[in-house]
Amino acid sequence: MFKKPWGGRFKKKIHKAAERFSASIDLDKRLYLEDIEGSVAHAIMLGQTGIITEKESEKIVKGLKRIQKEIEAGNFPFEEEFEDIHLNIEKRLIEKIGDVGGKLHTARSRNDQIALDERLYLRRGIGEIINLIKGLAEEFINFAEKNIDVVMPLYTHLQRAQPVLLSHYLLAYYEMFKRDRDRYLDCLKRINDMPLGAGAGAGTPFPIDRDYVAEMLNFPQVTKNSIDTVSDRDFIAEFISTSAILAMHVSRLSEELVLWSSKEFDFVDLGDEFTTGSSIMPQKRNPDIAELLRGKTGRVYGNLVSILTLMKGLPLSYNRDMQEDKEPMFSTLDTVTSSLEVLTQMIRNTKFKPENMKKALTNSFITATDLADYLAGKGMPFRQAHEVTGKLVAYAEKKGKELLKLNISEMQMFSSLFEEGVFEFITIEGSISSRKSYGGTARENVLKMTDEAKKEVAKW
Ligand code: ARG
């Protein structure tokens, strides 16, 4: 019968309460595939290097593959008594192939094994996140391309500030998610260090071949210091911190959608598929999905604080506290993945309301900056131009007129530099098309940005 692997030194069995408390199998069974992949590579290497015989190695590999099938068919008897995924699989292996199964753990410890499983798992998870970011980026780009003529107010301090193209606005989010993607790719570089071979922390006396294991598992390199290898969870902290920044972006966009779908803004219709009704107020359509996306950000931030706090006081090398890294890691992965999935679908289904966006550009002196720029263009120092325009705006406000409704002689009361041509500068179209500086909102700029973004994403 399979006993706990440290059984030799102990006279009494672990207390039931302690057993329950320390088991992580409920969570870490998610790592079964990575655990088996790692064990298969390790067993092959043990056979190739002659640490065990080729025959033994083959037997172990076959047994592991059978276990994989068993887990996938839902027939694997996970047992709390065997703590975690590593011991559960090892126990089953010995049940299936006999004592030779016990040779799998030669030159290995659960300390380097878990580091490997987590790296493999995250590598996959990040691959999926990166794909989802691509899907979301494509939504922004498609939309920007198809709606190039939609205008809207840009806000600063949530006050109407300047006219911009909606496409430009959405491409701002494209830039954010592109940086998130870059951060994940960068994070992958550090995840991609193969830890197996560190043993419990000091290395191993067996003539193992770490490079061979790395090659089989598709790692470009192996970790350099066995102590660091079993102590390090930076790669998880980095993944969560990258995710926290992405979640912040998701949350800001969701916040916009919550605001924009209110009657006060009325810029978008999120559609029946992404809103819910109120159980008491029949007229309501609530942006619950956008709100939940915003809310789930808190969970990711919490996970970041959790992993950082978990690690901050630990002396080297491995400490059992580190088993607690799974919850924040899985929770972050699940939250980010499901958030990106639903956000992409919601954006795809969102109907923008160009008429209302345009309406929001009236009665707000939104082209006042253009007026100041006009004067500055005629040689007036900008500070003075700002002052003159401010007075002109105050005058127009008092008269209850928009800037465009003033006549030239009214303007000239404030500066003799005003000429008839000024009115072209202060239309919405005039304002937008004048913003030709690189990155600005002029139509041709935004078209170029869209085109570049499209080419970038095609290479992702
Ligand atoms: N379940 C453990 C974890 O997740 C695996 C490593 C256990 N190592 C040990 N020395 N008890 O961290």
Tab-separated table of C-alpha atoms and ligand atoms in Angstrom:
chain	number	residue	atom	x	y	z
A	1	MET	CA	0.000	0.000	0.000
A	2	PHE	CA	1.197	3.507	-0.832
A	3	LYS	CA	2.109	5.415	2.267
A	4	LYS	CA	2.951	9.082	2.497
A	5	PRO	CA	6.428	9.439	1.093
A	6	TRP	CA	7.898	10.724	4.342
A	7	GLY	CA	6.301	7.880	6.327
A	8	GLY	CA	9.615	6.378	7.403
A	9	ARG	CA	10.387	8.984	9.998
A	10	PHE	CA	6.952	9.255	11.548
A	11	LYS	CA	5.322	7.198	14.280
A	12	LYS	CA	1.869	8.777	14.200
A	13	LYS	CA	-0.442	9.673	11.371
A	14	ILE	CA	-1.189	13.315	10.640
A	15	HIS	CA	-4.246	14.672	12.440
A	16	LYS	CA	-7.342	14.693	10.273
A	17	ALA	CA	-7.810	18.425	10.811
A	18	ALA	CA	-4.222	19.112	9.796
A	19	GLU	CA	-4.606	16.889	6.774
A	20	ARG	CA	-7.694	18.695	5.613
A	21	PHE	CA	-6.085	22.052	6.286
A	22	SER	CA	-2.949	21.345	4.314
A	23	ALA	CA	-4.418	19.554	1.326
A	24	SER	CA	-4.397	21.526	-1.911
A	25	ILE	CA	-5.639	18.839	-4.250
A	26	ASP	CA	-8.985	20.559	-4.841
A	27	LEU	CA	-7.155	23.482	-6.377
A	28	ASP	CA	-4.029	22.000	-7.853
A	29	LYS	CA	-5.674	19.128	-9.683
A	30	ARG	CA	-5.961	21.733	-12.421
A	31	LEU	CA	-2.242	21.185	-12.907
A	32	TYR	CA	-2.626	17.500	-13.789
A	33	LEU	CA	-1.667	17.852	-17.435
A	34	GLU	CA	1.432	19.901	-16.684
A	35	ASP	CA	2.364	17.570	-13.874
A	36	ILE	CA	2.171	14.597	-16.209
A	37	GLU	CA	4.013	16.357	-19.040
A	38	GLY	CA	6.803	17.242	-16.642
A	39	SER	CA	6.947	13.745	-15.205
A	40	VAL	CA	7.055	12.168	-18.659
A	41	ALA	CA	9.999	14.367	-19.666
A	42	HIS	CA	11.735	13.649	-16.375
A	43	ALA	CA	11.211	9.880	-16.743
A	44	ILE	CA	12.537	9.894	-20.308
A	45	MET	CA	15.611	11.818	-19.187
A	46	LEU	CA	16.165	9.366	-16.301
A	47	GLY	CA	16.076	6.525	-18.830
A	48	GLN	CA	18.361	8.229	-21.348
A	49	THR	CA	20.984	9.089	-18.769
A	50	GLY	CA	20.925	5.581	-17.346
A	51	ILE	CA	19.793	6.746	-13.911
A	52	ILE	CA	17.001	4.214	-14.332
A	53	THR	CA	16.774	1.610	-17.097
A	54	GLU	CA	15.116	2.343	-20.434
A	55	LYS	CA	12.563	-0.321	-19.634
A	56	GLU	CA	11.662	1.251	-16.327
A	57	SER	CA	11.405	4.616	-17.977
A	58	GLU	CA	9.033	3.268	-20.620
A	59	LYS	CA	6.864	1.624	-18.023
A	60	ILE	CA	6.604	4.865	-16.082
A	61	VAL	CA	5.762	6.896	-19.181
A	62	LYS	CA	3.056	4.440	-20.202
A	63	GLY	CA	1.613	4.470	-16.707
A	64	LEU	CA	1.537	8.258	-16.687
A	65	LYS	CA	-0.296	8.342	-20.007
A	66	ARG	CA	-2.871	5.920	-18.672
A	67	ILE	CA	-3.352	8.164	-15.675
A	68	GLN	CA	-3.854	11.147	-17.933
A	69	LYS	CA	-6.639	9.302	-19.743
A	70	GLU	CA	-8.165	8.300	-16.467
A	71	ILE	CA	-8.232	11.892	-15.234
A	72	GLU	CA	-9.653	13.122	-18.514
A	73	ALA	CA	-12.386	10.507	-18.390
A	74	GLY	CA	-13.261	11.688	-14.886
A	75	ASN	CA	-12.362	8.347	-13.293
A	76	PHE	CA	-9.350	9.345	-11.261
A	77	PRO	CA	-9.786	8.921	-7.513
A	78	PHE	CA	-8.443	12.218	-6.162
A	79	GLU	CA	-7.725	11.846	-2.473
A	80	GLU	CA	-7.248	14.547	0.115
A	81	GLU	CA	-5.055	12.191	2.088
A	82	PHE	CA	-2.405	12.578	-0.583
A	83	GLU	CA	-2.300	16.322	-0.329
A	84	ASP	CA	-1.616	17.539	-3.793
A	85	ILE	CA	-1.586	16.631	-7.448
A	86	HIS	CA	2.000	15.386	-7.346
A	87	LEU	CA	1.426	12.815	-4.631
A	88	ASN	CA	-1.967	11.790	-5.986
A	89	ILE	CA	-0.461	10.954	-9.353
A	90	GLU	CA	2.566	9.253	-7.872
A	91	LYS	CA	0.392	7.102	-5.654
A	92	ARG	CA	-1.782	6.103	-8.589
A	93	LEU	CA	1.265	5.345	-10.707
A	94	ILE	CA	2.568	2.906	-8.123
A	95	GLU	CA	-0.875	1.324	-7.897
A	96	LYS	CA	-0.892	0.837	-11.619
A	97	ILE	CA	2.670	-0.220	-12.449
A	98	GLY	CA	3.992	-1.371	-9.109
A	99	ASP	CA	7.090	-0.361	-7.173
A	100	VAL	CA	8.945	0.807	-10.255
A	101	GLY	CA	6.605	3.822	-10.173
A	102	GLY	CA	8.490	4.916	-7.085
A	103	LYS	CA	11.569	5.510	-9.249
A	104	LEU	CA	9.961	8.470	-10.996
A	105	HIS	CA	10.812	10.730	-8.117
A	106	THR	CA	14.540	10.007	-8.373
A	107	ALA	CA	16.497	13.259	-8.677
A	108	ARG	CA	13.392	15.320	-8.167
A	109	SER	CA	11.516	17.006	-5.347
A	110	ARG	CA	8.042	18.432	-5.200
A	111	ASN	CA	9.787	21.756	-4.737
A	112	ASP	CA	11.133	21.848	-8.268
A	113	GLN	CA	8.153	19.884	-9.586
A	114	ILE	CA	5.610	22.503	-8.539
A	115	ALA	CA	7.743	25.297	-9.958
A	116	LEU	CA	7.695	23.472	-13.282
A	117	ASP	CA	3.963	22.753	-13.245
A	118	GLU	CA	3.152	26.377	-12.560
A	119	ARG	CA	5.451	27.668	-15.265
A	120	LEU	CA	3.950	25.293	-17.798
A	121	TYR	CA	0.434	26.198	-16.767
A	122	LEU	CA	0.995	29.934	-16.878
A	123	ARG	CA	2.727	29.719	-20.212
A	124	ARG	CA	-0.408	28.153	-21.638
A	125	GLY	CA	-2.722	30.555	-19.873
A	126	ILE	CA	-0.830	33.584	-21.100
A	127	GLY	CA	-0.938	32.183	-24.625
A	128	GLU	CA	-4.699	32.153	-24.340
A	129	ILE	CA	-4.839	35.672	-22.900
A	130	ILE	CA	-2.690	36.953	-25.724
A	131	ASN	CA	-5.090	35.443	-28.236
A	132	LEU	CA	-8.033	37.043	-26.504
A	133	ILE	CA	-6.302	40.425	-26.557
A	134	LYS	CA	-5.905	39.992	-30.284
A	135	GLY	CA	-9.640	39.390	-30.687
A	136	LEU	CA	-10.434	42.495	-28.677
A	137	ALA	CA	-7.927	44.603	-30.606
A	138	GLU	CA	-9.576	43.506	-33.844
A	139	GLU	CA	-12.927	44.768	-32.592
A	140	PHE	CA	-11.496	48.235	-31.961
A	141	ILE	CA	-9.799	48.319	-35.320
A	142	ASN	CA	-12.817	47.078	-37.296
A	143	PHE	CA	-14.969	49.581	-35.578
A	144	ALA	CA	-12.536	52.432	-36.109
A	145	GLU	CA	-12.345	51.593	-39.774
A	146	LYS	CA	-16.083	51.438	-40.344
A	147	ASN	CA	-17.030	54.526	-38.335
A	148	ILE	CA	-14.355	56.968	-39.267
A	149	ASP	CA	-16.782	59.881	-39.569
A	150	VAL	CA	-18.359	59.647	-36.140
A	151	VAL	CA	-17.468	62.659	-33.995
A	152	MET	CA	-17.723	63.022	-30.236
A	153	PRO	CA	-16.547	65.228	-27.417
A	154	LEU	CA	-13.290	64.329	-25.731
A	155	TYR	CA	-13.542	64.908	-22.008
A	156	THR	CA	-11.025	66.127	-19.518
A	157	HIS	CA	-12.173	66.254	-15.899
A	158	LEU	CA	-15.340	64.727	-17.366
A	159	GLN	CA	-16.072	68.122	-18.891
A	160	ARG	CA	-16.497	68.471	-22.626
A	161	ALA	CA	-13.084	69.520	-23.880
A	162	GLN	CA	-12.394	69.094	-27.605
A	163	PRO	CA	-14.026	67.414	-30.582
A	164	VAL	CA	-12.432	64.113	-31.638
A	165	LEU	CA	-13.249	61.150	-33.818
A	166	LEU	CA	-14.800	58.170	-32.046
A	167	SER	CA	-12.362	55.973	-33.992
A	168	HIS	CA	-9.473	57.853	-32.450
A	169	TYR	CA	-10.986	57.324	-29.025
A	170	LEU	CA	-11.346	53.582	-29.485
A	171	LEU	CA	-7.849	53.303	-30.856
A	172	ALA	CA	-6.643	54.785	-27.575
A	173	TYR	CA	-7.853	51.544	-25.990
A	174	TYR	CA	-6.122	49.597	-28.700
A	175	GLU	CA	-2.826	51.199	-27.608
A	176	MET	CA	-3.461	50.249	-23.975
A	177	PHE	CA	-4.213	46.630	-24.740
A	178	LYS	CA	-1.252	46.471	-27.073
A	179	ARG	CA	1.005	47.484	-24.195
A	180	ASP	CA	-0.669	44.862	-22.012
A	181	ARG	CA	0.122	42.279	-24.626
A	182	ASP	CA	3.750	43.417	-24.696
A	183	ARG	CA	3.916	43.102	-20.939
A	184	TYR	CA	2.602	39.529	-21.068
A	185	LEU	CA	5.141	38.636	-23.742
A	186	ASP	CA	7.878	40.061	-21.591
A	187	CYS	CA	6.607	38.142	-18.603
A	188	LEU	CA	6.753	34.963	-20.685
A	189	LYS	CA	10.486	35.410	-21.160
A	190	ARG	CA	11.020	34.910	-17.436
A	191	ILE	CA	8.455	32.151	-17.100
A	192	ASN	CA	10.307	30.269	-19.782
A	193	ASP	CA	13.124	29.055	-17.509
A	194	MET	CA	13.068	25.325	-16.860
A	195	PRO	CA	13.299	24.665	-13.094
A	196	LEU	CA	13.470	20.870	-12.892
A	197	GLY	CA	16.766	19.593	-11.528
A	198	ALA	CA	16.907	22.023	-8.612
A	199	GLY	CA	15.659	19.176	-6.451
A	200	ALA	CA	14.643	20.278	-2.988
A	201	GLY	CA	16.864	23.317	-3.391
A	202	ALA	CA	20.504	22.254	-3.443
A	203	GLY	CA	20.560	20.328	-6.726
A	204	THR	CA	20.982	16.569	-7.068
A	205	PRO	CA	23.867	14.082	-7.022
A	206	PHE	CA	22.430	12.170	-10.005
A	207	PRO	CA	23.909	12.786	-13.470
A	208	ILE	CA	20.747	14.426	-14.809
A	209	ASP	CA	20.518	16.258	-18.115
A	210	ARG	CA	18.576	19.451	-17.504
A	211	ASP	CA	19.039	20.781	-21.014
A	212	TYR	CA	17.456	17.674	-22.426
A	213	VAL	CA	14.415	18.079	-20.185
A	214	ALA	CA	14.205	21.741	-21.216
A	215	GLU	CA	14.327	20.765	-24.859
A	216	MET	CA	11.561	18.182	-24.466
A	217	LEU	CA	9.356	20.690	-22.684
A	218	ASN	CA	10.159	23.484	-25.085
A	219	PHE	CA	12.012	25.781	-22.733
A	220	PRO	CA	14.758	27.922	-24.281
A	221	GLN	CA	16.870	27.751	-21.123
A	222	VAL	CA	17.184	26.296	-17.625
A	223	THR	CA	17.178	28.197	-14.333
A	224	LYS	CA	20.635	29.024	-13.060
A	225	ASN	CA	20.494	28.750	-9.299
A	226	SER	CA	18.807	25.817	-7.589
A	227	ILE	CA	18.065	27.813	-4.431
A	228	ASP	CA	16.436	30.620	-6.374
A	229	THR	CA	14.565	28.080	-8.465
A	230	VAL	CA	12.592	26.593	-5.597
A	231	SER	CA	12.170	29.923	-3.801
A	232	ASP	CA	11.035	32.105	-6.680
A	233	ARG	CA	7.458	33.050	-7.331
A	234	ASP	CA	8.288	36.372	-9.004
A	235	PHE	CA	6.959	34.993	-12.224
A	236	ILE	CA	3.511	34.640	-10.675
A	237	ALA	CA	3.669	38.086	-9.095
A	238	GLU	CA	4.696	39.500	-12.447
A	239	PHE	CA	1.873	37.743	-14.223
A	240	ILE	CA	-0.641	39.088	-11.728
A	241	SER	CA	0.772	42.585	-11.833
A	242	THR	CA	0.571	42.561	-15.624
A	243	SER	CA	-2.989	41.327	-15.281
A	244	ALA	CA	-3.804	44.055	-12.769
A	245	ILE	CA	-2.794	46.689	-15.309
A	246	LEU	CA	-4.883	45.007	-17.977
A	247	ALA	CA	-7.811	44.780	-15.563
A	248	MET	CA	-7.475	48.507	-14.923
A	249	HIS	CA	-7.860	49.093	-18.660
A	250	VAL	CA	-10.839	46.768	-18.848
A	251	SER	CA	-12.349	48.623	-15.933
A	252	ARG	CA	-11.863	52.074	-17.438
A	253	LEU	CA	-13.495	50.998	-20.652
A	254	SER	CA	-16.335	49.398	-18.722
A	255	GLU	CA	-16.788	52.578	-16.763
A	256	GLU	CA	-17.105	54.506	-20.031
A	257	LEU	CA	-19.752	52.075	-21.187
A	258	VAL	CA	-21.662	52.424	-17.942
A	259	LEU	CA	-21.606	56.202	-18.289
A	260	TRP	CA	-22.295	56.208	-21.998
A	261	SER	CA	-25.277	53.914	-21.675
A	262	SER	CA	-26.937	56.193	-19.115
A	263	LYS	CA	-29.727	58.479	-20.243
A	264	GLU	CA	-27.487	61.410	-19.307
A	265	PHE	CA	-24.984	60.512	-22.015
A	266	ASP	CA	-26.978	58.174	-24.216
A	267	PHE	CA	-23.987	57.496	-26.464
A	268	VAL	CA	-24.401	53.731	-26.685
A	269	ASP	CA	-26.924	50.969	-26.623
A	270	LEU	CA	-25.421	47.856	-25.047
A	271	GLY	CA	-28.241	45.699	-26.347
A	272	ASP	CA	-30.438	43.213	-24.550
A	273	GLU	CA	-27.737	40.558	-24.577
A	274	PHE	CA	-25.425	42.519	-22.313
A	275	THR	CA	-27.835	44.235	-19.978
A	276	THR	CA	-30.349	43.053	-17.434
A	277	GLY	CA	-33.663	44.358	-16.178
A	278	SER	CA	-34.580	45.459	-12.711
A	279	SER	CA	-36.805	43.215	-10.623
A	280	ILE	CA	-38.755	46.226	-9.446
A	281	MET	CA	-38.384	49.061	-11.952
A	282	PRO	CA	-39.778	47.897	-15.283
A	283	GLN	CA	-38.290	50.742	-17.302
A	284	LYS	CA	-34.699	49.885	-16.447
A	285	ARG	CA	-31.931	48.327	-18.445
A	286	ASN	CA	-28.831	47.947	-16.355
A	287	PRO	CA	-25.284	47.627	-17.674
A	288	ASP	CA	-24.526	44.735	-15.294
A	289	ILE	CA	-21.872	43.123	-17.451
A	290	ALA	CA	-19.877	46.336	-17.730
A	291	GLU	CA	-20.309	46.851	-13.997
A	292	LEU	CA	-19.122	43.331	-13.215
A	293	LEU	CA	-16.107	43.792	-15.450
A	294	ARG	CA	-15.297	46.903	-13.458
A	295	GLY	CA	-15.956	45.087	-10.196
A	296	LYS	CA	-13.837	42.040	-10.980
A	297	THR	CA	-10.810	44.282	-11.265
A	298	GLY	CA	-10.834	44.430	-7.471
A	299	ARG	CA	-10.313	40.701	-7.355
A	300	VAL	CA	-7.218	40.881	-9.531
A	301	TYR	CA	-5.752	43.715	-7.450
A	302	GLY	CA	-6.503	41.628	-4.360
A	303	ASN	CA	-4.634	38.702	-5.882
A	304	LEU	CA	-1.621	40.899	-6.464
A	305	VAL	CA	-1.566	42.049	-2.864
A	306	SER	CA	-2.084	38.455	-1.804
A	307	ILE	CA	0.926	37.026	-3.653
A	308	LEU	CA	3.195	39.905	-2.680
A	309	THR	CA	2.218	39.607	0.953
A	310	LEU	CA	2.547	35.843	0.858
A	311	MET	CA	6.137	36.086	-0.321
A	312	LYS	CA	7.451	39.136	1.456
A	313	GLY	CA	8.511	37.544	4.717
A	314	LEU	CA	9.722	34.172	3.551
A	315	PRO	CA	13.324	33.189	4.130
A	316	LEU	CA	14.888	31.138	1.347
A	317	SER	CA	14.214	28.598	0.084
A	318	TYR	CA	10.906	26.717	-0.217
A	319	ASN	CA	8.311	27.291	2.490
A	320	ARG	CA	4.918	25.652	2.631
A	321	ASP	CA	3.282	29.076	2.644
A	322	MET	CA	4.043	29.070	-1.050
A	323	GLN	CA	1.351	26.512	-1.686
A	324	GLU	CA	-1.016	29.463	-1.241
A	325	ASP	CA	0.195	30.907	-4.540
A	326	LYS	CA	-2.296	28.830	-6.522
A	327	GLU	CA	-5.438	30.655	-5.556
A	328	PRO	CA	-4.295	34.109	-6.708
A	329	MET	CA	-2.722	32.614	-9.825
A	330	PHE	CA	-5.788	30.650	-10.929
A	331	SER	CA	-8.194	33.359	-9.888
A	332	THR	CA	-6.300	35.939	-11.928
A	333	LEU	CA	-6.114	33.704	-14.952
A	334	ASP	CA	-9.824	32.899	-14.794
A	335	THR	CA	-10.872	36.479	-14.186
A	336	VAL	CA	-8.785	37.929	-16.979
A	337	THR	CA	-9.788	35.238	-19.443
A	338	SER	CA	-13.507	35.476	-18.815
A	339	SER	CA	-13.380	39.274	-18.712
A	340	LEU	CA	-11.666	39.515	-22.072
A	341	GLU	CA	-14.088	37.028	-23.595
A	342	VAL	CA	-17.204	38.851	-22.523
A	343	LEU	CA	-15.789	42.320	-23.147
A	344	THR	CA	-14.967	41.441	-26.746
A	345	GLN	CA	-18.479	40.165	-27.349
A	346	MET	CA	-20.014	43.176	-25.664
A	347	ILE	CA	-18.006	45.640	-27.755
A	348	ARG	CA	-18.986	43.761	-30.893
A	349	ASN	CA	-22.655	44.117	-29.964
A	350	THR	CA	-22.542	47.718	-28.787
A	351	LYS	CA	-24.452	50.179	-30.939
A	352	PHE	CA	-22.991	53.630	-30.860
A	353	LYS	CA	-25.306	56.595	-31.290
A	354	PRO	CA	-23.502	59.073	-33.545
A	355	GLU	CA	-26.347	61.592	-33.476
A	356	ASN	CA	-26.217	61.907	-29.705
A	357	MET	CA	-22.454	62.102	-29.673
A	358	LYS	CA	-22.641	64.918	-32.151
A	359	LYS	CA	-25.351	66.666	-30.183
A	360	ALA	CA	-23.067	66.627	-27.166
A	361	LEU	CA	-20.718	68.852	-29.117
A	362	THR	CA	-23.181	71.733	-29.219
A	363	ASN	CA	-23.744	74.414	-26.600
A	364	SER	CA	-20.448	73.770	-24.924
A	365	PHE	CA	-18.016	76.130	-26.684
A	366	ILE	CA	-16.077	73.011	-27.489
A	367	THR	CA	-14.009	74.707	-30.176
A	368	ALA	CA	-12.808	77.516	-27.930
A	369	THR	CA	-9.281	76.089	-28.062
A	370	ASP	CA	-9.428	76.397	-31.843
A	371	LEU	CA	-10.286	80.029	-31.478
A	372	ALA	CA	-7.279	80.618	-29.233
A	373	ASP	CA	-5.098	78.617	-31.649
A	374	TYR	CA	-6.382	80.863	-34.461
A	375	LEU	CA	-5.209	83.997	-32.692
A	376	ALA	CA	-1.907	82.386	-31.747
A	377	GLY	CA	-1.476	81.429	-35.403
A	378	LYS	CA	-1.814	85.101	-36.247
A	379	GLY	CA	1.055	85.982	-33.934
A	380	MET	CA	-0.652	86.673	-30.607
A	381	PRO	CA	1.175	84.974	-27.687
A	382	PHE	CA	-0.903	81.921	-26.737
A	383	ARG	CA	-1.414	83.017	-23.129
A	384	GLN	CA	-2.937	86.279	-24.353
A	385	ALA	CA	-4.985	84.435	-26.991
A	386	HIS	CA	-6.350	82.210	-24.220
A	387	GLU	CA	-7.382	85.269	-22.221
A	388	VAL	CA	-9.069	86.963	-25.200
A	389	THR	CA	-10.921	83.775	-26.077
A	390	GLY	CA	-12.030	83.356	-22.480
A	391	LYS	CA	-13.608	86.797	-22.572
A	392	LEU	CA	-15.226	86.049	-25.902
A	393	VAL	CA	-16.697	82.814	-24.529
A	394	ALA	CA	-18.060	84.675	-21.509
A	395	TYR	CA	-19.619	87.209	-23.890
A	396	ALA	CA	-21.193	84.484	-26.058
A	397	GLU	CA	-22.505	82.706	-22.990
A	398	LYS	CA	-24.141	85.892	-21.771
A	399	LYS	CA	-25.722	86.415	-25.190
A	400	GLY	CA	-26.869	82.783	-25.233
A	401	LYS	CA	-25.118	82.165	-28.544
A	402	GLU	CA	-22.746	79.499	-29.746
A	403	LEU	CA	-19.361	80.684	-30.998
A	404	LEU	CA	-20.384	79.963	-34.567
A	405	LYS	CA	-23.438	82.197	-34.200
A	406	LEU	CA	-21.432	85.285	-33.312
A	407	ASN	CA	-20.813	87.718	-36.147
A	408	ILE	CA	-17.414	88.983	-37.118
A	409	SER	CA	-17.888	92.435	-35.651
A	410	GLU	CA	-18.731	90.936	-32.269
A	411	MET	CA	-15.504	88.951	-32.468
A	412	GLN	CA	-13.516	91.967	-33.493
A	413	MET	CA	-14.590	93.748	-30.303
A	414	PHE	CA	-12.135	91.381	-28.611
A	415	SER	CA	-9.316	91.368	-31.144
A	416	SER	CA	-8.676	93.023	-34.457
A	417	LEU	CA	-6.905	89.843	-35.591
A	418	PHE	CA	-10.248	88.105	-36.246
A	419	GLU	CA	-11.189	87.900	-39.933
A	420	GLU	CA	-14.089	86.239	-41.778
A	421	GLY	CA	-12.061	83.029	-42.266
A	422	VAL	CA	-12.176	82.370	-38.528
A	423	PHE	CA	-15.498	80.552	-38.734
A	424	GLU	CA	-13.993	77.636	-40.659
A	425	PHE	CA	-11.654	77.077	-37.734
A	426	ILE	CA	-14.363	76.725	-35.180
A	427	THR	CA	-16.658	74.248	-36.858
A	428	ILE	CA	-16.425	70.669	-35.550
A	429	GLU	CA	-15.021	69.441	-38.852
A	430	GLY	CA	-12.567	72.341	-39.010
A	431	SER	CA	-11.385	71.647	-35.497
A	432	ILE	CA	-10.886	67.941	-36.090
A	433	SER	CA	-9.191	68.249	-39.445
A	434	SER	CA	-6.770	70.838	-38.087
A	435	ARG	CA	-5.356	68.367	-35.533
A	436	LYS	CA	-2.796	66.972	-37.918
A	437	SER	CA	0.073	66.582	-35.470
A	438	TYR	CA	1.336	63.008	-35.252
A	439	GLY	CA	-1.093	61.039	-33.091
A	440	GLY	CA	-3.762	63.762	-33.347
A	441	THR	CA	-7.408	63.347	-34.258
A	442	ALA	CA	-7.394	64.557	-37.894
A	443	ARG	CA	-9.172	62.088	-40.139
A	444	GLU	CA	-6.160	61.202	-42.253
A	445	ASN	CA	-4.101	60.588	-39.112
A	446	VAL	CA	-6.700	58.287	-37.672
A	447	LEU	CA	-7.000	56.422	-40.951
A	448	LYS	CA	-3.248	55.921	-40.909
A	449	MET	CA	-3.322	54.772	-37.269
A	450	THR	CA	-6.046	52.297	-38.117
A	451	ASP	CA	-4.062	50.977	-41.002
A	452	GLU	CA	-0.911	50.591	-38.943
A	453	ALA	CA	-2.818	48.888	-36.142
A	454	LYS	CA	-4.303	46.482	-38.639
A	455	LYS	CA	-0.880	45.578	-39.960
A	456	GLU	CA	0.477	45.133	-36.444
A	457	VAL	CA	-2.313	42.866	-35.339
A	458	ALA	CA	-1.999	40.766	-38.485
A	459	LYS	CA	1.493	39.864	-37.276
A	460	TRP	CA	0.405	38.960	-33.710
B	1	ARG	N1	1.774	21.326	-2.849
B	1	ARG	C1	3.046	21.957	-2.652
B	1	ARG	C2	2.966	23.394	-3.171
B	1	ARG	O1	2.089	23.665	-3.898
B	1	ARG	C3	4.081	21.235	-3.421
B	1	ARG	C4	5.436	21.369	-2.847
B	1	ARG	C5	5.499	20.698	-1.530
B	1	ARG	N2	6.805	20.648	-1.029
B	1	ARG	C6	7.039	20.352	0.259
B	1	ARG	N3	8.274	20.360	0.620
B	1	ARG	N4	6.083	20.072	1.101
B	1	ARG	O2	3.784	24.237	-2.855
